[in-house]
Amino acid sequence: MSLRIFDTATRQTHEFQPLREGEVSIYLCGATPQAKPHIGHLRSGVAFDIVRRWFLAKGYDVAFVRNVTDIDDKILTKADAHSRPWWEWVSTHEREFTRAYHVLGVLPPSVEPRATGHVTQMVEYMQRLMDRGFAYDVDGSVYFDVMAWQQAEGSDYGHLSGNRPDEMEQGETDNAGKKNPLDFALWKAAKPGEPSWPTPWGHGRPGWHLECSAMATYYLGAEFDVHCGGLDLQFPHHENEIAQSHAAGDGFAQYWMHNHWVTMAGEKMSKSLGNVLDIDALLEKVRPVELRYYLGSAHYRSVLEYSEAAVHEAAAGFRRIEDFVSRASKLAGAPVDKYVVEQGRLADAGAAALGDGVASDDVANDDVAKEVSAYWEKFAAALDDDFAVPRALAVIHTTVKAGNNALAGKDAGKAKAVALASLVRAMAAIVGIDPLDPQWAGSVQGTGDSDVQQALASLVEHELELRAAARKEKDFATADGVRDRLAAAGIEVIDTPDGAEWKLR
């Protein structure tokens, strides 16, 4: 099955055809760091990180550009309210976004351009628009002429958002000098006390929409594959990006992908509504990998409704994956290797990393290889269908269930369990939640090196030894007492044919 993407611009699902064979170019509207990031911001980072990882797994060379809007009305307002220099304010919160992306295992972009570093490209873009009759200057400000573009051949203003131009409002408070209120600012004339840069039309600062067109085309070319961002950016930001880019003569993005919101009680999470949750608050409740699981668990085009119960349910879902991989690794005598994925396929569905106690001949069994391949094909088909992560996660959990059933068996069942654990790792890595990934070292149960984890493991193992001795002597009251003490501490004991194992609940 070929990869298919829902394109917001056409409201249809299309087979993905890259502009250049073997390459994918992606532009993601990144942070406007006016304050600390909340999970609504980070959902976009996680969702499109999964998109990127699947393109990489399919063998594409991916150029991934994620910008930073480091000059903006809100940034200036917030910095002024706190009596801080604007550049310090934005740099402080940009570092918070970078930290949050890293904590959640979001791969760093190929390049992370800042608006203030691309004024030259913006000036060139404005000049192109003026030369073509789609922009004009007034007292140092430069505006895009929406009416002129509407009347031009090939105009498609409003098609992305589905809005009628006569019903649109740009949301810009300063309309002085505009030919039409629908026109939007490409460049804002300097005001006293605000930062500014020189242009042929006077000192000023960038308009929001111009920044992204200038940066996207500078790094990815006049035409590129995918433009991503949050649904709230569809209008006016992305609609205006398309208009100015097409008016300048650029083909711009071939596919548009928008992630939906994180909501609380049905309301979009936003600072203006005061219903935001920052990452540090949530990391007091769950581990980073569990939070990532939660943020990536819904389809990117679906609303993700926040509740503490939903976050903990997601954490429990990840722990089921983690527990299976941990038990299979213990059986193998070493952390199981994950299958190699090449061009979207398993490099060898019959191979797995085995420990000393498992016969490798068992994994060569055709039935095991066919089962591994069948699970992988379902997983790949889910992601090829507009990145249907919920279906992909369901395949992972089905594989985990089969692996746990194999762990309860003997001989060939054990070898099968290790093979399935290798597959689970490969699939989980593509959605960024591989339990044995070094990203989660010290965070994932049973895989970290921290002193606290080692101390906990030592204490629990000692308790299990006491329980085993009591059971051998048929002192079931003492054995049950050990289990109850561990349960009260949030530790679940699992009895297996090879002895008792444990995990955090």
Short mmCIF file of C-alpha atoms in Angstrom, two decimals:
data_model
loop_
_atom_site.label_atom_id
_atom_site.label_comp_id
_atom_site.label_asym_id
_atom_site.label_seq_id
_atom_site.Cartn_x
_atom_site.Cartn_y
_atom_site.Cartn_z
CA MET A 1 0.00 0.00 0.00
CA SER A 2 1.35 3.43 -0.91
CA LEU A 3 1.38 6.31 1.57
CA ARG A 4 -1.74 8.45 1.46
CA ILE A 5 -2.15 11.89 3.07
CA PHE A 6 -5.24 13.95 3.82
CA ASP A 7 -4.60 17.34 2.23
CA THR A 8 -6.38 20.16 4.04
CA ALA A 9 -6.36 22.32 0.92
CA THR A 10 -8.38 19.85 -1.16
CA ARG A 11 -10.12 18.11 1.75
CA GLN A 12 -9.27 14.82 0.13
CA THR A 13 -6.84 11.99 0.76
CA HIS A 14 -4.19 11.67 -1.94
CA GLU A 15 -1.39 9.26 -2.69
CA PHE A 16 1.83 10.95 -1.67
CA GLN A 17 4.11 11.78 -4.58
CA PRO A 18 7.30 13.62 -3.59
CA LEU A 19 8.60 16.38 -5.82
CA ARG A 20 12.02 14.74 -5.89
CA GLU A 21 12.37 10.97 -5.85
CA GLY A 22 13.66 9.65 -2.55
CA GLU A 23 13.38 13.02 -0.81
CA VAL A 24 10.72 14.69 1.34
CA SER A 25 10.72 18.38 2.25
CA ILE A 26 8.62 19.43 5.26
CA TYR A 27 7.99 22.84 6.82
CA LEU A 28 6.40 22.99 10.28
CA CYS A 29 5.21 26.24 11.81
CA GLY A 30 7.02 26.14 15.14
CA ALA A 31 6.98 28.13 18.32
CA THR A 32 6.19 31.75 19.02
CA PRO A 33 7.99 31.69 22.38
CA GLN A 34 6.05 34.30 24.33
CA ALA A 35 5.72 32.00 27.38
CA LYS A 36 6.45 28.45 28.51
CA PRO A 37 5.08 25.74 26.21
CA HIS A 38 1.94 23.87 27.14
CA ILE A 39 0.87 20.45 25.91
CA GLY A 40 -1.27 22.01 23.19
CA HIS A 41 1.92 23.31 21.59
CA LEU A 42 3.75 20.04 22.12
CA ARG A 43 1.08 17.89 20.52
CA SER A 44 2.03 19.40 17.16
CA GLY A 45 5.71 18.62 17.77
CA VAL A 46 4.97 14.98 18.65
CA ALA A 47 2.42 14.43 15.85
CA PHE A 48 4.71 15.63 13.09
CA ASP A 49 7.71 13.92 14.64
CA ILE A 50 5.86 10.64 14.04
CA VAL A 51 5.16 11.74 10.45
CA ARG A 52 8.85 12.44 9.98
CA ARG A 53 9.90 9.12 11.55
CA TRP A 54 7.63 7.17 9.19
CA PHE A 55 9.05 8.96 6.16
CA LEU A 56 12.54 8.09 7.43
CA ALA A 57 11.53 4.46 7.99
CA LYS A 58 10.28 4.34 4.41
CA GLY A 59 13.74 5.30 3.25
CA TYR A 60 13.23 8.97 2.39
CA ASP A 61 15.89 11.62 2.89
CA VAL A 62 13.87 14.11 4.95
CA ALA A 63 14.57 17.84 5.13
CA PHE A 64 12.57 19.02 8.14
CA VAL A 65 12.37 22.77 8.80
CA ARG A 66 10.73 24.03 12.00
CA ASN A 67 10.81 27.80 12.43
CA VAL A 68 10.81 30.06 15.46
CA THR A 69 8.77 33.27 15.31
CA ASP A 70 11.05 35.35 17.52
CA ILE A 71 9.45 38.75 16.87
CA ASP A 72 5.74 39.24 17.38
CA ASP A 73 3.21 41.60 18.97
CA LYS A 74 2.58 39.21 21.86
CA ILE A 75 6.30 38.78 22.54
CA LEU A 76 6.78 42.55 22.73
CA THR A 77 3.73 42.96 24.95
CA LYS A 78 4.78 40.22 27.36
CA ALA A 79 8.38 41.43 27.57
CA ASP A 80 7.24 44.99 28.23
CA ALA A 81 4.79 43.85 30.92
CA HIS A 82 7.66 42.11 32.71
CA SER A 83 10.13 44.94 32.13
CA ARG A 84 12.49 42.64 30.26
CA PRO A 85 14.31 43.16 26.93
CA TRP A 86 12.33 41.48 24.14
CA TRP A 87 15.35 39.48 22.97
CA GLU A 88 15.95 38.10 26.46
CA TRP A 89 12.28 37.25 26.89
CA VAL A 90 12.05 35.35 23.63
CA SER A 91 15.38 33.55 24.12
CA THR A 92 14.38 32.38 27.59
CA HIS A 93 11.16 30.82 26.37
CA GLU A 94 12.69 29.47 23.19
CA ARG A 95 15.02 27.42 25.39
CA GLU A 96 11.95 26.13 27.26
CA PHE A 97 10.45 24.92 23.99
CA THR A 98 13.72 23.26 22.98
CA ARG A 99 13.93 21.53 26.35
CA ALA A 100 10.33 20.33 26.10
CA TYR A 101 10.84 18.92 22.60
CA HIS A 102 13.93 17.07 23.80
CA VAL A 103 12.25 15.72 26.94
CA LEU A 104 9.48 14.25 24.77
CA GLY A 105 11.91 12.64 22.34
CA VAL A 106 11.09 14.91 19.38
CA LEU A 107 13.92 14.69 16.86
CA PRO A 108 15.73 18.00 16.31
CA PRO A 109 14.85 19.67 12.99
CA SER A 110 17.24 19.74 10.06
CA VAL A 111 17.33 23.51 10.60
CA GLU A 112 15.47 25.81 12.99
CA PRO A 113 15.44 29.29 11.41
CA ARG A 114 14.42 32.42 13.29
CA ALA A 115 12.43 35.21 11.72
CA THR A 116 14.88 37.93 12.77
CA GLY A 117 17.65 36.14 10.91
CA HIS A 118 15.86 36.27 7.55
CA VAL A 119 14.97 39.92 7.01
CA THR A 120 17.00 39.94 3.77
CA GLN A 121 14.83 37.16 2.33
CA MET A 122 11.68 38.99 3.45
CA VAL A 123 12.74 42.21 1.74
CA GLU A 124 13.36 40.28 -1.48
CA TYR A 125 9.96 38.63 -1.18
CA MET A 126 8.19 41.96 -0.69
CA GLN A 127 9.97 43.40 -3.71
CA ARG A 128 8.80 40.49 -5.85
CA LEU A 129 5.21 41.07 -4.72
CA MET A 130 5.45 44.78 -5.45
CA ASP A 131 6.90 44.13 -8.88
CA ARG A 132 3.94 41.86 -9.66
CA GLY A 133 1.41 44.39 -8.36
CA PHE A 134 0.29 42.52 -5.23
CA ALA A 135 1.83 44.67 -2.49
CA TYR A 136 2.06 48.36 -1.65
CA ASP A 137 3.77 50.53 0.96
CA VAL A 138 2.27 53.18 3.24
CA ASP A 139 4.43 55.25 5.59
CA GLY A 140 6.99 52.49 6.07
CA SER A 141 4.49 49.62 6.29
CA VAL A 142 4.01 47.14 3.45
CA TYR A 143 0.67 45.40 2.83
CA PHE A 144 -0.48 42.52 0.67
CA ASP A 145 -3.23 43.65 -1.69
CA VAL A 146 -5.89 40.96 -1.30
CA MET A 147 -8.29 42.49 -3.81
CA ALA A 148 -5.58 42.68 -6.49
CA TRP A 149 -4.78 39.01 -5.88
CA GLN A 150 -8.46 38.02 -5.95
CA GLN A 151 -8.81 39.54 -9.38
CA ALA A 152 -5.69 37.84 -10.73
CA GLU A 153 -5.76 34.72 -12.84
CA GLY A 154 -5.17 31.65 -10.70
CA SER A 155 -6.22 33.33 -7.45
CA ASP A 156 -7.43 30.86 -4.82
CA TYR A 157 -7.76 33.06 -1.75
CA GLY A 158 -9.87 31.35 0.89
CA HIS A 159 -9.64 27.82 -0.50
CA LEU A 160 -7.51 26.42 2.35
CA SER A 161 -9.76 27.56 5.19
CA GLY A 162 -13.00 27.47 3.21
CA ASN A 163 -13.72 31.09 4.18
CA ARG A 164 -15.31 33.59 1.82
CA PRO A 165 -13.12 36.69 1.43
CA ASP A 166 -16.05 39.03 2.12
CA GLU A 167 -16.55 37.30 5.49
CA MET A 168 -12.89 37.31 6.58
CA GLU A 169 -11.24 39.42 9.26
CA GLN A 170 -7.45 39.52 9.47
CA GLY A 171 -7.43 40.24 13.19
CA GLU A 172 -5.03 43.16 12.73
CA THR A 173 -5.91 46.12 14.92
CA ASP A 174 -4.02 48.76 12.94
CA ASN A 175 -5.76 49.30 9.59
CA ALA A 176 -4.54 52.85 8.98
CA GLY A 177 -3.36 53.33 5.42
CA LYS A 178 -4.73 50.04 4.10
CA LYS A 179 -6.57 50.07 0.81
CA ASN A 180 -8.91 47.45 2.21
CA PRO A 181 -9.33 46.07 5.75
CA LEU A 182 -8.82 42.58 4.29
CA ASP A 183 -5.23 43.45 3.29
CA PHE A 184 -2.63 42.10 5.70
CA ALA A 185 0.72 43.40 6.88
CA LEU A 186 3.87 42.08 5.27
CA TRP A 187 6.00 44.63 7.12
CA LYS A 188 5.13 46.89 10.07
CA ALA A 189 6.57 50.40 10.27
CA ALA A 190 8.77 51.08 13.28
CA LYS A 191 7.16 52.35 16.48
CA PRO A 192 9.00 54.11 19.32
CA GLY A 193 10.72 51.63 21.62
CA GLU A 194 10.20 48.62 19.33
CA PRO A 195 12.98 46.73 17.55
CA SER A 196 13.30 47.50 13.85
CA TRP A 197 15.32 46.65 10.76
CA PRO A 198 16.04 48.80 7.68
CA THR A 199 14.27 48.19 4.37
CA PRO A 200 13.85 50.24 1.17
CA TRP A 201 10.47 51.37 2.56
CA GLY A 202 11.70 52.37 5.99
CA HIS A 203 12.59 50.83 9.34
CA GLY A 204 10.21 48.29 10.81
CA ARG A 205 9.69 44.65 11.68
CA PRO A 206 8.27 41.59 9.92
CA GLY A 207 4.64 40.72 9.58
CA TRP A 208 3.80 37.24 10.84
CA HIS A 209 2.76 35.64 7.56
CA LEU A 210 5.68 36.90 5.49
CA GLU A 211 8.21 35.24 7.81
CA CYS A 212 7.16 31.69 7.01
CA SER A 213 6.94 32.11 3.25
CA ALA A 214 10.41 33.63 3.18
CA MET A 215 11.97 30.97 5.41
CA ALA A 216 10.18 27.97 3.87
CA THR A 217 11.19 28.84 0.33
CA TYR A 218 14.72 29.87 1.32
CA TYR A 219 15.46 26.42 2.80
CA LEU A 220 13.18 24.13 0.80
CA GLY A 221 12.80 25.91 -2.52
CA ALA A 222 9.94 27.65 -4.31
CA GLU A 223 7.99 24.38 -4.23
CA PHE A 224 8.18 21.76 -1.49
CA ASP A 225 6.26 18.72 -0.33
CA VAL A 226 4.47 19.23 2.98
CA HIS A 227 3.50 22.21 5.14
CA CYS A 228 2.39 21.30 8.69
CA GLY A 229 0.92 23.18 11.61
CA GLY A 230 -1.88 23.45 14.10
CA LEU A 231 -5.50 23.75 12.98
CA ASP A 232 -5.71 27.21 14.56
CA LEU A 233 -3.14 28.46 12.02
CA GLN A 234 -5.30 27.56 9.03
CA PHE A 235 -6.70 31.11 8.94
CA PRO A 236 -5.36 33.70 8.73
CA HIS A 237 -1.76 32.50 8.86
CA HIS A 238 -1.63 29.65 6.38
CA GLU A 239 -4.25 31.16 4.10
CA ASN A 240 -2.11 34.28 3.85
CA GLU A 241 1.07 32.28 3.36
CA ILE A 242 -0.47 30.60 0.33
CA ALA A 243 -1.75 33.88 -1.08
CA GLN A 244 1.53 35.78 -0.86
CA SER A 245 3.58 32.79 -2.04
CA HIS A 246 1.40 32.05 -5.07
CA ALA A 247 1.19 35.76 -5.85
CA ALA A 248 4.99 35.91 -5.82
CA GLY A 249 5.08 33.07 -8.34
CA ASP A 250 6.04 30.21 -6.00
CA GLY A 251 4.28 26.84 -6.12
CA PHE A 252 4.80 26.54 -2.34
CA ALA A 253 3.45 23.47 -0.48
CA GLN A 254 2.00 20.47 -2.34
CA TYR A 255 0.23 19.03 0.73
CA TRP A 256 -1.14 20.75 3.84
CA MET A 257 -1.41 18.83 7.12
CA HIS A 258 -3.06 20.26 10.24
CA ASN A 259 -3.16 18.72 13.68
CA HIS A 260 -6.24 19.28 15.83
CA TRP A 261 -6.29 20.83 19.30
CA VAL A 262 -5.80 19.55 22.81
CA THR A 263 -8.98 20.52 24.66
CA MET A 264 -10.08 20.73 28.29
CA ALA A 265 -13.82 20.39 28.90
CA GLY A 266 -14.35 20.91 25.19
CA GLU A 267 -12.40 24.19 25.04
CA LYS A 268 -9.21 24.62 23.00
CA MET A 269 -6.21 24.81 25.32
CA SER A 270 -4.86 28.36 25.21
CA LYS A 271 -3.20 30.89 27.49
CA SER A 272 -5.97 33.42 26.85
CA LEU A 273 -8.54 31.01 28.31
CA GLY A 274 -6.29 30.13 31.24
CA ASN A 275 -6.79 26.40 30.72
CA VAL A 276 -3.21 25.40 29.93
CA LEU A 277 -1.04 22.68 31.41
CA ASP A 278 2.70 23.04 31.04
CA ILE A 279 4.93 20.05 30.59
CA ASP A 280 6.54 20.22 34.03
CA ALA A 281 3.15 19.96 35.75
CA LEU A 282 2.34 16.79 33.83
CA LEU A 283 5.76 15.27 34.36
CA GLU A 284 4.99 15.27 38.08
CA LYS A 285 2.24 12.74 37.24
CA VAL A 286 3.79 10.59 34.49
CA ARG A 287 7.17 9.90 32.90
CA PRO A 288 8.24 11.71 29.72
CA VAL A 289 7.76 8.66 27.50
CA GLU A 290 4.27 8.16 28.93
CA LEU A 291 3.38 11.77 28.19
CA ARG A 292 4.65 11.36 24.66
CA TYR A 293 2.51 8.23 24.29
CA TYR A 294 -0.53 10.25 25.38
CA LEU A 295 0.15 13.21 23.06
CA GLY A 296 0.69 10.93 20.07
CA SER A 297 -2.06 8.41 20.79
CA ALA A 298 -4.94 10.11 18.95
CA HIS A 299 -5.05 10.61 15.20
CA TYR A 300 -3.36 13.91 14.44
CA ARG A 301 -6.57 15.26 12.85
CA SER A 302 -8.69 14.35 15.88
CA VAL A 303 -9.33 16.38 19.02
CA LEU A 304 -7.31 15.16 22.01
CA GLU A 305 -9.43 15.80 25.10
CA TYR A 306 -7.29 16.21 28.21
CA SER A 307 -8.14 14.55 31.48
CA GLU A 308 -5.92 13.17 34.19
CA ALA A 309 -7.59 9.79 33.74
CA ALA A 310 -6.77 9.80 30.01
CA VAL A 311 -3.11 10.58 30.73
CA HIS A 312 -2.87 7.75 33.26
CA GLU A 313 -4.64 5.37 30.88
CA ALA A 314 -2.05 6.21 28.24
CA ALA A 315 0.73 5.64 30.79
CA ALA A 316 -0.71 2.21 31.57
CA GLY A 317 -0.80 1.44 27.85
CA PHE A 318 2.87 2.24 27.48
CA ARG A 319 3.76 0.19 30.55
CA ARG A 320 2.17 -2.89 29.01
CA ILE A 321 4.56 -2.50 26.08
CA GLU A 322 7.47 -1.79 28.39
CA ASP A 323 6.74 -4.75 30.63
CA PHE A 324 6.63 -7.21 27.73
CA VAL A 325 9.92 -5.96 26.24
CA SER A 326 11.55 -6.08 29.67
CA ARG A 327 10.42 -9.66 30.33
CA ALA A 328 11.51 -10.82 26.87
CA SER A 329 14.90 -9.17 27.39
CA LYS A 330 15.27 -10.94 30.70
CA LEU A 331 14.50 -14.22 28.96
CA ALA A 332 17.05 -13.49 26.24
CA GLY A 333 19.70 -12.58 28.80
CA ALA A 334 20.23 -9.15 27.21
CA PRO A 335 18.12 -6.32 25.80
CA VAL A 336 16.51 -7.62 22.61
CA ASP A 337 17.58 -5.84 19.44
CA LYS A 338 14.85 -4.30 17.32
CA TYR A 339 14.28 -5.43 13.78
CA VAL A 340 15.92 -3.34 11.09
CA VAL A 341 13.47 -1.46 8.87
CA GLU A 342 14.52 -0.68 5.31
CA GLN A 343 12.33 1.09 2.74
CA GLY A 344 9.33 0.59 5.00
CA ARG A 345 9.85 -3.17 5.28
CA LEU A 346 11.48 -5.46 7.82
CA ALA A 347 14.99 -6.28 6.64
CA ASP A 348 14.56 -9.91 7.74
CA ALA A 349 11.31 -11.10 9.30
CA GLY A 350 12.95 -14.36 10.38
CA ALA A 351 15.78 -12.85 12.45
CA ALA A 352 15.77 -11.75 16.08
CA ALA A 353 18.29 -11.05 18.82
CA LEU A 354 18.39 -14.01 21.22
CA GLY A 355 20.10 -14.67 24.48
CA ASP A 356 22.04 -17.70 25.60
CA GLY A 357 18.97 -19.54 26.84
CA VAL A 358 16.99 -19.50 23.60
CA ALA A 359 17.62 -21.70 20.59
CA SER A 360 18.05 -19.61 17.44
CA ASP A 361 16.66 -22.43 15.30
CA ASP A 362 13.23 -21.82 16.74
CA VAL A 363 13.08 -18.26 15.40
CA ALA A 364 13.84 -19.46 11.88
CA ASN A 365 10.50 -21.26 12.01
CA ASP A 366 8.38 -20.16 9.06
CA ASP A 367 5.27 -19.72 11.20
CA VAL A 368 7.02 -17.21 13.47
CA ALA A 369 8.43 -15.32 10.50
CA LYS A 370 4.98 -15.18 8.88
CA GLU A 371 3.38 -13.93 12.09
CA VAL A 372 6.03 -11.22 12.49
CA SER A 373 5.50 -10.14 8.88
CA ALA A 374 1.72 -10.10 9.29
CA TYR A 375 1.86 -7.79 12.30
CA TRP A 376 4.34 -5.51 10.55
CA GLU A 377 2.20 -5.26 7.42
CA LYS A 378 -0.81 -4.20 9.49
CA PHE A 379 1.30 -1.62 11.32
CA ALA A 380 2.73 -0.22 8.09
CA ALA A 381 -0.71 -0.13 6.47
CA ALA A 382 -2.02 1.94 9.38
CA LEU A 383 0.70 4.56 9.04
CA ASP A 384 0.41 4.56 5.26
CA ASP A 385 -3.26 5.48 5.73
CA ASP A 386 -2.75 9.16 6.64
CA PHE A 387 -0.59 8.27 9.66
CA ALA A 388 -3.33 6.43 11.58
CA VAL A 389 -1.39 6.13 14.84
CA PRO A 390 -4.31 4.74 16.91
CA ARG A 391 -4.49 1.73 14.56
CA ALA A 392 -0.71 1.39 14.63
CA LEU A 393 -0.73 1.37 18.44
CA ALA A 394 -3.48 -1.26 18.37
CA VAL A 395 -1.20 -3.48 16.27
CA ILE A 396 1.61 -2.98 18.78
CA HIS A 397 -0.66 -4.02 21.65
CA THR A 398 -1.93 -7.04 19.73
CA THR A 399 1.69 -8.08 19.19
CA VAL A 400 2.40 -7.55 22.89
CA LYS A 401 -0.54 -9.78 23.80
CA ALA A 402 0.73 -12.52 21.50
CA GLY A 403 4.20 -12.12 22.97
CA ASN A 404 2.91 -12.42 26.53
CA ASN A 405 1.05 -15.59 25.57
CA ALA A 406 4.30 -16.94 24.12
CA LEU A 407 6.17 -16.06 27.33
CA ALA A 408 3.77 -18.30 29.21
CA GLY A 409 4.75 -21.23 26.98
CA LYS A 410 8.02 -23.09 26.66
CA ASP A 411 10.79 -23.63 24.12
CA ALA A 412 9.46 -22.38 20.75
CA GLY A 413 7.03 -20.12 22.61
CA LYS A 414 9.91 -18.38 24.33
CA ALA A 415 11.79 -17.90 21.08
CA LYS A 416 8.65 -16.51 19.52
CA ALA A 417 8.29 -14.07 22.41
CA VAL A 418 11.78 -12.71 21.78
CA ALA A 419 11.07 -12.35 18.06
CA LEU A 420 7.86 -10.47 18.80
CA ALA A 421 9.67 -8.23 21.30
CA SER A 422 12.15 -7.32 18.56
CA LEU A 423 9.21 -6.41 16.35
CA VAL A 424 7.52 -4.39 19.10
CA ARG A 425 10.71 -2.38 19.55
CA ALA A 426 10.87 -1.65 15.80
CA MET A 427 7.26 -0.49 15.68
CA ALA A 428 7.46 1.49 18.91
CA ALA A 429 10.59 3.27 17.68
CA ILE A 430 8.65 4.68 14.73
CA VAL A 431 6.13 6.31 17.06
CA GLY A 432 8.96 7.36 19.35
CA ILE A 433 8.23 5.14 22.37
CA ASP A 434 10.74 2.29 22.10
CA PRO A 435 11.17 1.27 25.76
CA LEU A 436 14.88 0.51 25.30
CA ASP A 437 15.76 3.69 23.41
CA PRO A 438 18.60 5.59 25.18
CA GLN A 439 16.31 8.66 25.07
CA TRP A 440 14.35 7.17 27.94
CA ALA A 441 17.33 5.84 29.97
CA GLY A 442 16.79 6.60 33.64
CA SER A 443 13.09 7.17 32.93
CA VAL A 444 11.85 3.83 31.70
CA GLN A 445 11.21 1.13 34.25
CA GLY A 446 13.93 -1.48 34.38
CA THR A 447 16.20 0.07 31.71
CA GLY A 448 17.84 3.01 33.47
CA ASP A 449 21.10 3.19 35.41
CA SER A 450 20.06 5.61 38.13
CA ASP A 451 20.96 4.89 41.74
CA VAL A 452 17.29 5.13 42.69
CA GLN A 453 16.27 2.45 40.21
CA GLN A 454 19.08 0.15 41.27
CA ALA A 455 18.13 0.62 44.92
CA LEU A 456 14.46 -0.09 44.18
CA ALA A 457 15.31 -3.21 42.17
CA SER A 458 17.55 -4.49 44.96
CA LEU A 459 14.87 -4.02 47.62
CA VAL A 460 12.12 -5.61 45.53
CA GLU A 461 14.29 -8.59 44.57
CA HIS A 462 15.05 -9.14 48.26
CA GLU A 463 11.32 -9.15 49.04
CA LEU A 464 10.69 -11.62 46.24
CA GLU A 465 13.41 -13.91 47.59
CA LEU A 466 11.67 -13.87 51.00
CA ARG A 467 8.37 -14.65 49.30
CA ALA A 468 9.89 -17.52 47.29
CA ALA A 469 11.40 -19.02 50.44
CA ALA A 470 8.06 -18.72 52.28
CA ARG A 471 6.19 -20.39 49.42
CA LYS A 472 8.72 -23.23 49.40
CA GLU A 473 8.06 -23.78 53.10
CA LYS A 474 4.29 -23.52 52.41
CA ASP A 475 4.16 -20.44 54.66
CA PHE A 476 1.52 -18.78 52.50
CA ALA A 477 0.61 -16.14 55.09
CA THR A 478 4.14 -14.71 54.92
CA ALA A 479 4.23 -15.01 51.12
CA ASP A 480 0.92 -13.18 50.81
CA GLY A 481 2.16 -10.54 53.20
CA VAL A 482 5.12 -9.81 50.92
CA ARG A 483 2.83 -9.48 47.91
CA ASP A 484 0.51 -7.15 49.85
CA ARG A 485 3.39 -4.93 50.99
CA LEU A 486 4.67 -4.60 47.44
CA ALA A 487 1.15 -3.93 46.14
CA ALA A 488 0.70 -1.16 48.70
CA ALA A 489 3.90 0.40 47.36
CA GLY A 490 2.57 0.33 43.79
CA ILE A 491 4.49 -2.77 42.70
CA GLU A 492 2.73 -5.64 40.94
CA VAL A 493 4.09 -9.19 41.26
CA ILE A 494 3.67 -11.52 38.27
CA ASP A 495 4.19 -15.24 38.74
CA THR A 496 5.67 -16.91 35.65
CA PRO A 497 6.92 -20.45 34.94
CA ASP A 498 10.44 -19.08 35.46
CA GLY A 499 9.71 -17.40 38.79
CA ALA A 500 8.22 -14.16 40.06
CA GLU A 501 8.69 -10.89 38.19
CA TRP A 502 7.61 -7.37 39.09
CA LYS A 503 6.66 -4.06 37.60
CA LEU A 504 5.47 -0.64 38.70
CA ARG A 505 1.74 -0.16 38.35
#
